[in-house]
């Protein structure tokens, strides 16, 4: 179609038709713009939702770790708050060594001085064992850690013998922690 014929065709159309076509084109452009705006908003919400889910997952991991650590701390606090009475740490050490079958191999045990720190009392004992194998050493440390009283191994020395490297001599410092008032 040549331009002159096109202009005459447009002049023949009445104004109402031209305005209707222009309104339809504007409405179509607005509709397309609206679709893109909604899509962009949806993408933004989708990214925001992913970020929130990641934050919730991190928070859940932190919450789980907090609960695990809190449970371990509460167990130790209950063990420290257990009635202290006149529990002899030497007797406790002999009892644990007896349960491990190491009482006869305990060469020395001596109580150390008692210290008070932040409302807690620490009583310590130093024990030596001779002729112990690795399995017995692990059992002794496990039973000390799991004892009903709050016992901690503060110092630990293990030496193997020259003639028999499988045989060990142990020296350890065990501390009992209890609340000062109880």
Tab-separated table of N, CA and C in Angstrom:
chain	number	residue	atom	x	y	z
A	1	UNK	N	0.836	-1.168	0.000
A	1	UNK	CA	0.000	0.000	0.000
A	1	UNK	C	0.888	1.241	0.000
A	2	UNK	N	0.569	2.173	-0.890
A	2	UNK	CA	1.393	3.385	-0.911
A	2	UNK	C	0.886	4.344	0.173
A	3	UNK	N	1.708	5.321	0.575
A	3	UNK	CA	1.341	6.202	1.701
A	3	UNK	C	0.111	7.057	1.424
A	4	UNK	N	-0.088	7.487	0.190
A	4	UNK	CA	-1.238	8.339	-0.099
A	4	UNK	C	-2.534	7.559	0.077
A	5	UNK	N	-2.536	6.304	-0.376
A	5	UNK	CA	-3.731	5.470	-0.240
A	5	UNK	C	-3.999	5.175	1.232
A	6	UNK	N	-2.971	4.994	2.007
A	6	UNK	CA	-3.106	4.712	3.438
A	6	UNK	C	-3.717	5.908	4.158
A	7	UNK	N	-3.250	7.153	3.807
A	7	UNK	CA	-3.790	8.364	4.423
A	7	UNK	C	-5.263	8.548	4.047
A	8	UNK	N	-5.604	8.248	2.844
A	8	UNK	CA	-7.006	8.398	2.460
A	8	UNK	C	-7.874	7.361	3.177
A	9	UNK	N	-7.337	6.178	3.416
A	9	UNK	CA	-8.079	5.139	4.146
A	9	UNK	C	-8.335	5.585	5.572
A	10	UNK	N	-7.311	6.210	6.184
A	10	UNK	CA	-7.458	6.656	7.566
A	10	UNK	C	-8.460	7.807	7.643
A	11	UNK	N	-8.464	8.697	6.682
A	11	UNK	CA	-9.405	9.813	6.680
A	11	UNK	C	-10.838	9.324	6.543
A	12	UNK	N	-10.998	8.213	5.835
A	12	UNK	CA	-12.338	7.675	5.647
A	12	UNK	C	-12.898	7.092	6.948
A	13	UNK	N	-12.037	6.636	7.818
A	13	UNK	CA	-12.512	6.085	9.097
A	13	UNK	C	-13.052	7.227	9.943
A	14	UNK	N	-14.041	6.934	10.673
A	14	UNK	CA	-14.551	7.998	11.527
A	14	UNK	C	-13.730	8.093	12.805
A	15	UNK	N	-13.851	9.182	13.486
A	15	UNK	CA	-13.040	9.446	14.676
A	15	UNK	C	-13.270	8.419	15.770
A	16	UNK	N	-14.471	7.948	15.901
A	16	UNK	CA	-14.770	6.984	16.940
A	16	UNK	C	-13.971	5.699	16.762
A	17	UNK	N	-13.825	5.252	15.598
A	17	UNK	CA	-13.069	4.038	15.325
A	17	UNK	C	-11.589	4.258	15.635
A	18	UNK	N	-11.074	5.416	15.267
A	18	UNK	CA	-9.667	5.726	15.527
A	18	UNK	C	-9.428	5.783	17.039
A	19	UNK	N	-10.332	6.455	17.721
A	19	UNK	CA	-10.171	6.540	19.173
A	19	UNK	C	-10.310	5.167	19.833
A	20	UNK	N	-11.150	4.330	19.325
A	20	UNK	CA	-11.331	2.977	19.858
A	20	UNK	C	-10.078	2.129	19.669
A	21	UNK	N	-9.485	2.234	18.464
A	21	UNK	CA	-8.254	1.487	18.191
A	21	UNK	C	-7.120	1.999	19.082
A	22	UNK	N	-7.038	3.317	19.244
A	22	UNK	CA	-5.994	3.894	20.106
A	22	UNK	C	-6.200	3.465	21.558
A	23	UNK	N	-7.429	3.436	22.009
A	23	UNK	CA	-7.721	3.006	23.387
A	23	UNK	C	-7.383	1.528	23.561
A	24	UNK	N	-7.700	0.720	22.570
A	24	UNK	CA	-7.380	-0.708	22.650
A	24	UNK	C	-5.875	-0.919	22.687
A	25	UNK	N	-5.134	-0.148	21.881
A	25	UNK	CA	-3.667	-0.262	21.889
A	25	UNK	C	-3.101	0.178	23.239
A	26	UNK	N	-3.663	1.262	23.804
A	26	UNK	CA	-3.203	1.721	25.126
A	26	UNK	C	-3.533	0.693	26.200
A	27	UNK	N	-4.717	0.112	26.109
A	27	UNK	CA	-5.122	-0.920	27.069
A	27	UNK	C	-4.226	-2.147	26.951
A	28	UNK	N	-3.897	-2.532	25.745
A	28	UNK	CA	-2.998	-3.661	25.534
A	28	UNK	C	-1.613	-3.360	26.099
A	29	UNK	N	-1.112	-2.142	25.888
A	29	UNK	CA	0.200	-1.759	26.431
A	29	UNK	C	0.160	-1.763	27.963
A	30	UNK	N	-0.928	-1.272	28.548
A	30	UNK	CA	-1.068	-1.265	30.006
A	30	UNK	C	-1.145	-2.695	30.540
A	31	UNK	N	-1.839	-3.536	29.832
A	31	UNK	CA	-1.949	-4.933	30.253
A	31	UNK	C	-0.586	-5.628	30.227
A	32	UNK	N	0.167	-5.410	29.172
A	32	UNK	CA	1.512	-5.995	29.064
A	32	UNK	C	2.407	-5.456	30.183
A	33	UNK	N	2.347	-4.135	30.415
A	33	UNK	CA	3.140	-3.528	31.498
A	33	UNK	C	2.737	-4.118	32.850
A	34	UNK	N	1.449	-4.296	33.078
A	34	UNK	CA	0.959	-4.871	34.334
A	34	UNK	C	1.433	-6.306	34.534
A	35	UNK	N	1.418	-7.080	33.456
A	35	UNK	CA	1.890	-8.472	33.550
A	35	UNK	C	3.370	-8.500	33.948
A	36	UNK	N	4.169	-7.647	33.311
A	36	UNK	CA	5.598	-7.602	33.661
A	36	UNK	C	5.810	-7.110	35.092
A	37	UNK	N	5.018	-6.155	35.531
A	37	UNK	CA	5.144	-5.638	36.900
A	37	UNK	C	4.794	-6.733	37.914
A	38	UNK	N	3.730	-7.485	37.650
A	38	UNK	CA	3.327	-8.577	38.553
A	38	UNK	C	4.397	-9.660	38.565
A	39	UNK	N	4.954	-9.970	37.388
A	39	UNK	CA	6.002	-10.989	37.324
A	39	UNK	C	7.234	-10.545	38.131
A	40	UNK	N	7.642	-9.288	38.002
A	40	UNK	CA	8.783	-8.777	38.760
A	40	UNK	C	8.511	-8.810	40.264
A	41	UNK	N	7.297	-8.442	40.640
A	41	UNK	CA	6.933	-8.492	42.064
A	41	UNK	C	6.969	-9.933	42.560
A	42	UNK	N	6.467	-10.858	41.755
A	42	UNK	CA	6.486	-12.271	42.145
A	42	UNK	C	7.919	-12.779	42.280
A	43	UNK	N	8.787	-12.405	41.354
A	43	UNK	CA	10.193	-12.812	41.445
A	43	UNK	C	10.835	-12.257	42.714
A	44	UNK	N	10.533	-11.001	43.041
A	44	UNK	CA	11.063	-10.399	44.261
A	44	UNK	C	10.571	-11.125	45.497
A	45	UNK	N	9.298	-11.468	45.520
A	45	UNK	CA	8.747	-12.217	46.648
A	45	UNK	C	9.354	-13.615	46.727
A	46	UNK	N	9.581	-14.208	45.579
A	46	UNK	CA	10.192	-15.541	45.552
A	46	UNK	C	11.611	-15.502	46.126
A	47	UNK	N	12.406	-14.493	45.742
A	47	UNK	CA	13.751	-14.340	46.296
A	47	UNK	C	13.694	-14.077	47.799
A	48	UNK	N	12.761	-13.243	48.197
A	48	UNK	CA	12.605	-12.936	49.620
A	48	UNK	C	12.220	-14.188	50.402
A	49	UNK	N	11.345	-14.995	49.832
A	49	UNK	CA	10.931	-16.235	50.490
A	49	UNK	C	12.106	-17.198	50.625
A	50	UNK	N	12.929	-17.313	49.577
A	50	UNK	CA	14.120	-18.174	49.655
A	50	UNK	C	15.066	-17.693	50.733
A	51	UNK	N	15.267	-16.380	50.833
A	51	UNK	CA	16.151	-15.828	51.865
A	51	UNK	C	15.594	-16.098	53.256
A	52	UNK	N	14.290	-15.950	53.421
A	52	UNK	CA	13.665	-16.214	54.735
A	52	UNK	C	13.785	-17.691	55.101
A	53	UNK	N	13.602	-18.573	54.119
A	53	UNK	CA	13.735	-20.008	54.403
A	53	UNK	C	15.161	-20.362	54.802
A	54	UNK	N	16.135	-19.749	54.125
A	54	UNK	CA	17.536	-19.986	54.483
A	54	UNK	C	17.813	-19.464	55.891
A	55	UNK	N	17.266	-18.306	56.231
A	55	UNK	CA	17.454	-17.755	57.581
A	55	UNK	C	16.800	-18.648	58.622
A	56	UNK	N	15.621	-19.161	58.318
A	56	UNK	CA	14.939	-20.068	59.253
A	56	UNK	C	15.738	-21.343	59.423
A	57	UNK	N	16.313	-21.854	58.347
A	57	UNK	CA	17.133	-23.073	58.433
A	57	UNK	C	18.366	-22.830	59.308
A	58	UNK	N	19.024	-21.672	59.115
A	58	UNK	CA	20.180	-21.343	59.956
A	58	UNK	C	19.754	-21.196	61.411
A	59	UNK	N	18.606	-20.561	61.633
A	59	UNK	CA	18.107	-20.392	62.991
A	59	UNK	C	17.777	-21.740	63.618
A	60	UNK	N	17.190	-22.636	62.839
A	60	UNK	CA	16.868	-23.967	63.352
A	60	UNK	C	18.143	-24.717	63.733
A	61	UNK	N	19.174	-24.618	62.893
A	61	UNK	CA	20.451	-25.253	63.219
A	61	UNK	C	21.031	-24.679	64.502
A	62	UNK	N	21.000	-23.351	64.625
A	62	UNK	CA	21.503	-22.713	65.852
A	62	UNK	C	20.674	-23.114	67.066
A	63	UNK	N	19.373	-23.203	66.874
A	63	UNK	CA	18.491	-23.592	67.976
A	63	UNK	C	18.791	-25.023	68.422
A	64	UNK	N	18.987	-25.917	67.468
A	64	UNK	CA	19.329	-27.302	67.808
A	64	UNK	C	20.653	-27.378	68.555
A	65	UNK	N	21.640	-26.627	68.084
A	65	UNK	CA	22.940	-26.619	68.761
A	65	UNK	C	22.815	-26.031	70.166
A	66	UNK	N	22.031	-24.967	70.294
A	66	UNK	CA	21.815	-24.360	71.613
A	66	UNK	C	21.175	-25.360	72.569
A	67	UNK	N	20.142	-26.065	72.103
A	67	UNK	CA	19.462	-27.033	72.968
A	67	UNK	C	20.395	-28.171	73.366
A	68	UNK	N	21.235	-28.610	72.437
A	68	UNK	CA	22.175	-29.681	72.744
A	68	UNK	C	23.188	-29.217	73.796
A	69	UNK	N	23.737	-28.012	73.598
A	69	UNK	CA	24.707	-27.491	74.558
A	69	UNK	C	24.048	-27.189	75.905
A	70	UNK	N	22.821	-26.701	75.870
A	70	UNK	CA	22.110	-26.413	77.119
A	70	UNK	C	21.859	-27.693	77.900
A	71	UNK	N	21.493	-28.768	77.213
A	71	UNK	CA	21.262	-30.038	77.889
A	71	UNK	C	22.551	-30.543	78.539
A	72	UNK	N	23.668	-30.433	77.818
A	72	UNK	CA	24.953	-30.862	78.386
A	72	UNK	C	25.327	-29.998	79.581
A	73	UNK	N	25.077	-28.709	79.493
A	73	UNK	CA	25.392	-27.798	80.592
A	73	UNK	C	24.512	-28.093	81.803
A	74	UNK	N	23.239	-28.374	81.563
A	74	UNK	CA	22.339	-28.674	82.674
A	74	UNK	C	22.748	-29.955	83.384
A	75	UNK	N	23.198	-30.945	82.619
A	75	UNK	CA	23.667	-32.189	83.244
A	75	UNK	C	24.852	-31.891	84.150
A	76	UNK	N	25.806	-31.111	83.662
A	76	UNK	CA	26.969	-30.775	84.481
A	76	UNK	C	26.580	-29.910	85.672
A	77	UNK	N	25.617	-29.011	85.492
A	77	UNK	CA	25.167	-28.175	86.608
A	77	UNK	C	24.497	-29.031	87.680
A	78	UNK	N	23.697	-30.007	87.263
A	78	UNK	CA	23.065	-30.912	88.248
A	78	UNK	C	24.117	-31.740	88.963
A	79	UNK	N	25.120	-32.184	88.204
A	79	UNK	CA	26.177	-32.972	88.845
A	79	UNK	C	26.969	-32.110	89.826
A	80	UNK	N	27.197	-30.839	89.484
A	80	UNK	CA	27.934	-29.945	90.376
A	80	UNK	C	27.098	-29.565	91.586
A	81	UNK	N	25.766	-29.507	91.419
A	81	UNK	CA	24.888	-29.115	92.516
A	81	UNK	C	24.512	-30.289	93.408
A	82	UNK	N	24.938	-31.490	93.042
A	82	UNK	CA	24.616	-32.663	93.854
A	82	UNK	C	25.169	-32.456	95.263
A	83	UNK	N	24.478	-32.997	96.268
A	83	UNK	CA	24.950	-32.800	97.627
A	83	UNK	C	26.380	-33.284	97.781
A	84	UNK	N	27.182	-32.428	98.358
A	84	UNK	CA	28.609	-32.697	98.458
A	84	UNK	C	28.910	-33.623	99.623
A	85	UNK	N	28.322	-33.333	100.749
A	85	UNK	CA	28.577	-34.145	101.936
A	85	UNK	C	30.057	-34.214	102.236
A	86	UNK	N	30.493	-35.336	102.752
A	86	UNK	CA	31.905	-35.549	103.046
A	86	UNK	C	32.473	-36.589	102.099
A	87	UNK	N	32.192	-36.419	100.817
A	87	UNK	CA	32.694	-37.358	99.817
A	87	UNK	C	34.204	-37.203	99.732
A	88	UNK	N	34.883	-38.291	99.941
A	88	UNK	CA	36.339	-38.287	99.836
A	88	UNK	C	36.712	-38.565	98.387
A	89	UNK	N	37.431	-37.635	97.805
A	89	UNK	CA	37.835	-37.813	96.414
A	89	UNK	C	38.795	-38.988	96.268
A	90	UNK	N	39.570	-39.261	97.306
A	90	UNK	CA	40.468	-40.422	97.282
A	90	UNK	C	39.636	-41.699	97.206
A	91	UNK	N	38.556	-41.766	98.009
A	91	UNK	CA	37.685	-42.949	97.985
A	91	UNK	C	36.993	-43.090	96.631
A	92	UNK	N	36.572	-41.960	96.058
A	92	UNK	CA	35.930	-42.003	94.737
A	92	UNK	C	36.913	-42.511	93.697
A	93	UNK	N	38.151	-42.038	93.762
A	93	UNK	CA	39.171	-42.475	92.802
A	93	UNK	C	39.464	-43.962	92.959
A	94	UNK	N	39.529	-44.437	94.205
A	94	UNK	CA	39.746	-45.872	94.430
A	94	UNK	C	38.563	-46.697	93.929
A	95	UNK	N	37.357	-46.167	94.096
A	95	UNK	CA	36.166	-46.874	93.619
A	95	UNK	C	36.183	-46.991	92.091
A	96	UNK	N	36.501	-45.891	91.405
A	96	UNK	CA	36.545	-45.907	89.943
A	96	UNK	C	37.657	-46.844	89.461
A	97	UNK	N	38.813	-46.788	90.108
A	97	UNK	CA	39.908	-47.681	89.727
A	97	UNK	C	39.524	-49.136	89.976
A	98	UNK	N	38.802	-49.390	91.038
A	98	UNK	CA	38.335	-50.758	91.319
A	98	UNK	C	37.370	-51.250	90.265
A	99	UNK	N	36.461	-50.381	89.813
A	99	UNK	CA	35.506	-50.781	88.771
A	99	UNK	C	36.205	-51.062	87.451
A	100	UNK	N	37.353	-50.456	87.233
A	100	UNK	CA	38.128	-50.685	86.007
A	100	UNK	C	39.132	-51.822	86.181
A	101	UNK	N	39.246	-52.357	87.379
A	101	UNK	CA	40.224	-53.418	87.639
A	101	UNK	C	41.641	-52.896	87.770
A	102	UNK	N	41.781	-51.648	88.193
A	102	UNK	CA	43.106	-51.030	88.281
A	102	UNK	C	43.511	-50.680	89.720
A	103	UNK	N	42.742	-51.124	90.707
A	103	UNK	CA	43.046	-50.734	92.084
A	103	UNK	C	44.424	-51.232	92.514
A	104	UNK	N	44.766	-52.459	92.138
A	104	UNK	CA	46.068	-53.003	92.550
A	104	UNK	C	47.225	-52.375	91.768
A	105	UNK	N	46.930	-51.733	90.645
A	105	UNK	CA	47.992	-51.094	89.861
A	105	UNK	C	48.125	-49.600	90.157
A	106	UNK	N	47.319	-49.119	91.099
A	106	UNK	CA	47.430	-47.723	91.522
A	106	UNK	C	48.605	-47.643	92.488
A	107	UNK	N	49.651	-46.947	92.084
A	107	UNK	CA	50.865	-46.888	92.912
A	107	UNK	C	50.826	-45.763	93.925
A	108	UNK	N	50.154	-44.677	93.593
A	108	UNK	CA	50.046	-43.592	94.571
A	108	UNK	C	48.798	-42.787	94.301
A	109	UNK	N	48.293	-42.217	95.385
A	109	UNK	CA	47.161	-41.307	95.277
A	109	UNK	C	47.315	-40.296	96.399
A	110	UNK	N	47.288	-39.038	96.039
A	110	UNK	CA	47.436	-38.027	97.082
A	110	UNK	C	46.475	-36.875	96.824
A	111	UNK	N	45.787	-36.450	97.884
A	111	UNK	CA	44.871	-35.317	97.739
A	111	UNK	C	45.653	-34.011	97.618
A	112	UNK	N	45.137	-33.100	96.826
A	112	UNK	CA	45.744	-31.791	96.654
A	112	UNK	C	44.861	-30.751	97.348
A	113	UNK	N	45.311	-29.522	97.366
A	113	UNK	CA	44.586	-28.501	98.112
A	113	UNK	C	43.239	-28.176	97.462
A	114	UNK	N	42.312	-27.724	98.287
A	114	UNK	CA	40.969	-27.379	97.865
A	114	UNK	C	40.939	-25.898	97.489
A	115	UNK	N	40.273	-25.566	96.375
A	115	UNK	CA	40.184	-24.166	95.944
A	115	UNK	C	38.716	-23.776	95.801
A	116	UNK	N	38.417	-22.515	96.106
A	116	UNK	CA	37.072	-21.978	95.916
A	116	UNK	C	37.137	-20.928	94.808
A	117	UNK	N	36.218	-21.060	93.836
A	117	UNK	CA	36.226	-20.158	92.692
A	117	UNK	C	34.796	-19.922	92.222
A	118	UNK	N	34.344	-18.674	92.259
A	118	UNK	CA	33.019	-18.287	91.755
A	118	UNK	C	31.881	-19.120	92.351
A	119	UNK	N	31.926	-19.383	93.613
A	119	UNK	CA	30.851	-20.131	94.263
A	119	UNK	C	30.955	-21.637	94.111
A	120	UNK	N	32.029	-22.125	93.569
A	120	UNK	CA	32.244	-23.569	93.411
A	120	UNK	C	33.531	-23.965	94.133
A	121	UNK	N	33.550	-25.180	94.627
A	121	UNK	CA	34.734	-25.715	95.299
A	121	UNK	C	35.346	-26.778	94.398
A	122	UNK	N	36.635	-26.659	94.200
A	122	UNK	CA	37.378	-27.665	93.429
A	122	UNK	C	38.279	-28.428	94.383
A	123	UNK	N	38.074	-29.731	94.416
A	123	UNK	CA	38.978	-30.587	95.178
A	123	UNK	C	39.678	-31.494	94.183
A	124	UNK	N	40.973	-31.654	94.368
A	124	UNK	CA	41.753	-32.415	93.393
A	124	UNK	C	42.503	-33.549	94.072
A	125	UNK	N	42.804	-34.552	93.272
A	125	UNK	CA	43.606	-35.680	93.712
A	125	UNK	C	44.534	-36.051	92.566
A	126	UNK	N	45.740	-36.466	92.907
A	126	UNK	CA	46.707	-36.894	91.901
A	126	UNK	C	46.929	-38.388	92.079
A	127	UNK	N	46.754	-39.137	91.003
A	127	UNK	CA	46.875	-40.594	91.070
A	127	UNK	C	47.872	-41.072	90.024
A	128	UNK	N	48.593	-42.138	90.393
A	128	UNK	CA	49.558	-42.763	89.472
A	128	UNK	C	49.222	-44.235	89.335
A	129	UNK	N	49.343	-44.737	88.121
A	129	UNK	CA	49.092	-46.145	87.814
A	129	UNK	C	50.290	-46.669	87.033
A	130	UNK	N	50.631	-47.924	87.280
A	130	UNK	CA	51.725	-48.560	86.534
A	130	UNK	C	51.246	-49.860	85.932
A	131	UNK	N	51.751	-50.165	84.731
A	131	UNK	CA	51.449	-51.434	84.063
A	131	UNK	C	50.043	-51.505	83.506
A	132	UNK	N	49.564	-50.447	82.930
A	132	UNK	CA	48.204	-50.365	82.398
A	132	UNK	C	48.275	-50.415	80.874
A	133	UNK	N	47.298	-51.088	80.241
A	133	UNK	CA	47.279	-51.053	78.771
A	133	UNK	C	46.326	-49.952	78.286
A	134	UNK	N	46.297	-49.728	76.985
A	134	UNK	CA	45.530	-48.619	76.420
A	134	UNK	C	44.035	-48.778	76.661
A	135	UNK	N	43.511	-49.979	76.548
A	135	UNK	CA	42.095	-50.223	76.762
A	135	UNK	C	41.698	-49.882	78.199
A	136	UNK	N	42.492	-50.266	79.155
A	136	UNK	CA	42.207	-49.949	80.550
A	136	UNK	C	42.280	-48.442	80.792
A	137	UNK	N	43.191	-47.769	80.112
A	137	UNK	CA	43.299	-46.315	80.227
A	137	UNK	C	42.039	-45.634	79.711
A	138	UNK	N	41.560	-46.080	78.557
A	138	UNK	CA	40.341	-45.502	77.987
A	138	UNK	C	39.149	-45.764	78.901
A	139	UNK	N	39.055	-46.974	79.439
A	139	UNK	CA	37.955	-47.295	80.360
A	139	UNK	C	38.000	-46.423	81.607
A	140	UNK	N	39.171	-46.203	82.147
A	140	UNK	CA	39.323	-45.362	83.335
A	140	UNK	C	38.870	-43.933	83.030
A	141	UNK	N	39.322	-43.382	81.923
A	141	UNK	CA	38.939	-42.013	81.563
A	141	UNK	C	37.434	-41.909	81.305
A	142	UNK	N	36.861	-42.913	80.676
A	142	UNK	CA	35.425	-42.917	80.412
A	142	UNK	C	34.638	-42.952	81.714
A	143	UNK	N	35.033	-43.810	82.639
A	143	UNK	CA	34.309	-43.924	83.911
A	143	UNK	C	34.470	-42.665	84.760
A	144	UNK	N	35.612	-42.016	84.662
A	144	UNK	CA	35.790	-40.753	85.382
A	144	UNK	C	34.872	-39.674	84.799
A	145	UNK	N	34.783	-39.631	83.479
A	145	UNK	CA	33.954	-38.617	82.833
A	145	UNK	C	32.476	-38.849	83.093
A	146	UNK	N	32.047	-40.083	83.172
A	146	UNK	CA	30.625	-40.423	83.340
A	146	UNK	C	30.235	-40.645	84.804
A	147	UNK	N	31.093	-40.327	85.730
A	147	UNK	CA	30.801	-40.555	87.149
A	147	UNK	C	29.645	-39.666	87.590
A	148	UNK	N	28.907	-40.101	88.625
A	148	UNK	CA	27.759	-39.337	89.112
A	148	UNK	C	28.162	-37.974	89.652
A	149	UNK	N	29.377	-37.861	90.171
A	149	UNK	CA	29.907	-36.573	90.599
A	149	UNK	C	30.549	-35.891	89.397
A	150	UNK	N	30.669	-34.592	89.469
A	150	UNK	CA	31.297	-33.860	88.370
A	150	UNK	C	32.805	-33.967	88.525
A	151	UNK	N	33.392	-34.940	87.832
A	151	UNK	CA	34.836	-35.168	87.864
A	151	UNK	C	35.427	-34.771	86.519
A	152	UNK	N	36.578	-34.118	86.570
A	152	UNK	CA	37.264	-33.723	85.333
A	152	UNK	C	38.735	-34.094	85.451
A	153	UNK	N	39.301	-34.564	84.377
A	153	UNK	CA	40.735	-34.856	84.338
A	153	UNK	C	41.419	-33.577	83.876
A	154	UNK	N	42.197	-32.981	84.775
A	154	UNK	CA	42.866	-31.715	84.458
A	154	UNK	C	44.243	-31.942	83.851
A	155	UNK	N	44.977	-32.892	84.375
A	155	UNK	CA	46.304	-33.185	83.844
A	155	UNK	C	46.372	-34.686	83.587
A	156	UNK	N	47.049	-35.027	82.515
A	156	UNK	CA	47.151	-36.437	82.151
A	156	UNK	C	48.518	-36.675	81.515
A	157	UNK	N	49.235	-37.647	82.048
A	157	UNK	CA	50.538	-37.999	81.504
A	157	UNK	C	50.564	-39.505	81.292
A	158	UNK	N	51.016	-39.921	80.130
A	158	UNK	CA	51.049	-41.339	79.790
A	158	UNK	C	52.426	-41.636	79.197
A	159	UNK	N	53.110	-42.601	79.795
A	159	UNK	CA	54.439	-42.982	79.311
A	159	UNK	C	54.444	-44.476	79.024
A	160	UNK	N	55.034	-44.836	77.878
A	160	UNK	CA	55.173	-46.261	77.569
A	160	UNK	C	56.532	-46.744	78.080
A	161	UNK	N	56.585	-48.020	78.331
A	161	UNK	CA	57.829	-48.590	78.850
A	161	UNK	C	58.748	-48.970	77.686
A	162	UNK	N	60.046	-48.921	77.951
A	162	UNK	CA	61.028	-49.222	76.915
A	162	UNK	C	60.973	-50.706	76.523
A	163	UNK	N	60.906	-51.571	77.513
A	163	UNK	CA	60.920	-53.019	77.228
A	163	UNK	C	59.595	-53.502	76.644
A	164	UNK	N	58.483	-52.892	77.060
A	164	UNK	CA	57.159	-53.297	76.560
A	164	UNK	C	56.350	-52.035	76.225
A	165	UNK	N	56.381	-51.601	74.963
A	165	UNK	CA	55.695	-50.353	74.594
A	165	UNK	C	54.177	-50.403	74.776
A	166	UNK	N	53.615	-51.599	74.882
A	166	UNK	CA	52.167	-51.719	75.066
A	166	UNK	C	51.756	-51.423	76.507
A	167	UNK	N	52.692	-51.480	77.433
A	167	UNK	CA	52.406	-51.228	78.847
A	167	UNK	C	52.668	-49.753	79.148
A	168	UNK	N	51.716	-49.141	79.831
A	168	UNK	CA	51.774	-47.704	80.080
A	168	UNK	C	51.832	-47.408	81.576
A	169	UNK	N	52.440	-46.301	81.899
A	169	UNK	CA	52.421	-45.754	83.250
A	169	UNK	C	51.665	-44.434	83.161
A	170	UNK	N	50.662	-44.263	84.014
A	170	UNK	CA	49.792	-43.088	83.964
A	170	UNK	C	49.970	-42.219	85.198
A	171	UNK	N	49.798	-40.950	84.988
A	171	UNK	CA	49.742	-40.009	86.094
A	171	UNK	C	48.676	-38.994	85.713
A	172	UNK	N	47.648	-38.841	86.576
A	172	UNK	CA	46.591	-37.922	86.247
A	172	UNK	C	46.111	-37.154	87.469
A	173	UNK	N	45.636	-35.958	87.188
A	173	UNK	CA	45.072	-35.105	88.224
A	173	UNK	C	43.577	-35.020	87.950
A	174	UNK	N	42.786	-35.483	88.912
A	174	UNK	CA	41.331	-35.488	88.780
A	174	UNK	C	40.768	-34.436	89.729
A	175	UNK	N	39.846	-33.643	89.219
A	175	UNK	CA	39.235	-32.558	89.999
A	175	UNK	C	37.762	-32.824	90.150
A	176	UNK	N	37.244	-32.643	91.362
A	176	UNK	CA	35.813	-32.723	91.630
A	176	UNK	C	35.300	-31.303	91.854
A	177	UNK	N	34.267	-30.935	91.134
A	177	UNK	CA	33.683	-29.605	91.259
A	177	UNK	C	32.321	-29.724	91.897
A	178	UNK	N	32.091	-28.922	92.961
A	178	UNK	CA	30.789	-28.928	93.646
A	178	UNK	C	30.438	-27.499	94.028
A	179	UNK	N	29.163	-27.249	94.179
A	179	UNK	CA	28.715	-25.923	94.599
A	179	UNK	C	29.152	-25.683	96.034
A	180	UNK	N	29.625	-24.499	96.323
A	180	UNK	CA	30.199	-24.200	97.627
A	180	UNK	C	29.164	-24.272	98.749
A	181	UNK	N	27.933	-23.891	98.485
A	181	UNK	CA	26.916	-23.883	99.535
A	181	UNK	C	26.316	-25.244	99.801
A	182	UNK	N	26.436	-26.171	98.851
A	182	UNK	CA	25.715	-27.443	98.978
A	182	UNK	C	26.625	-28.535	99.224
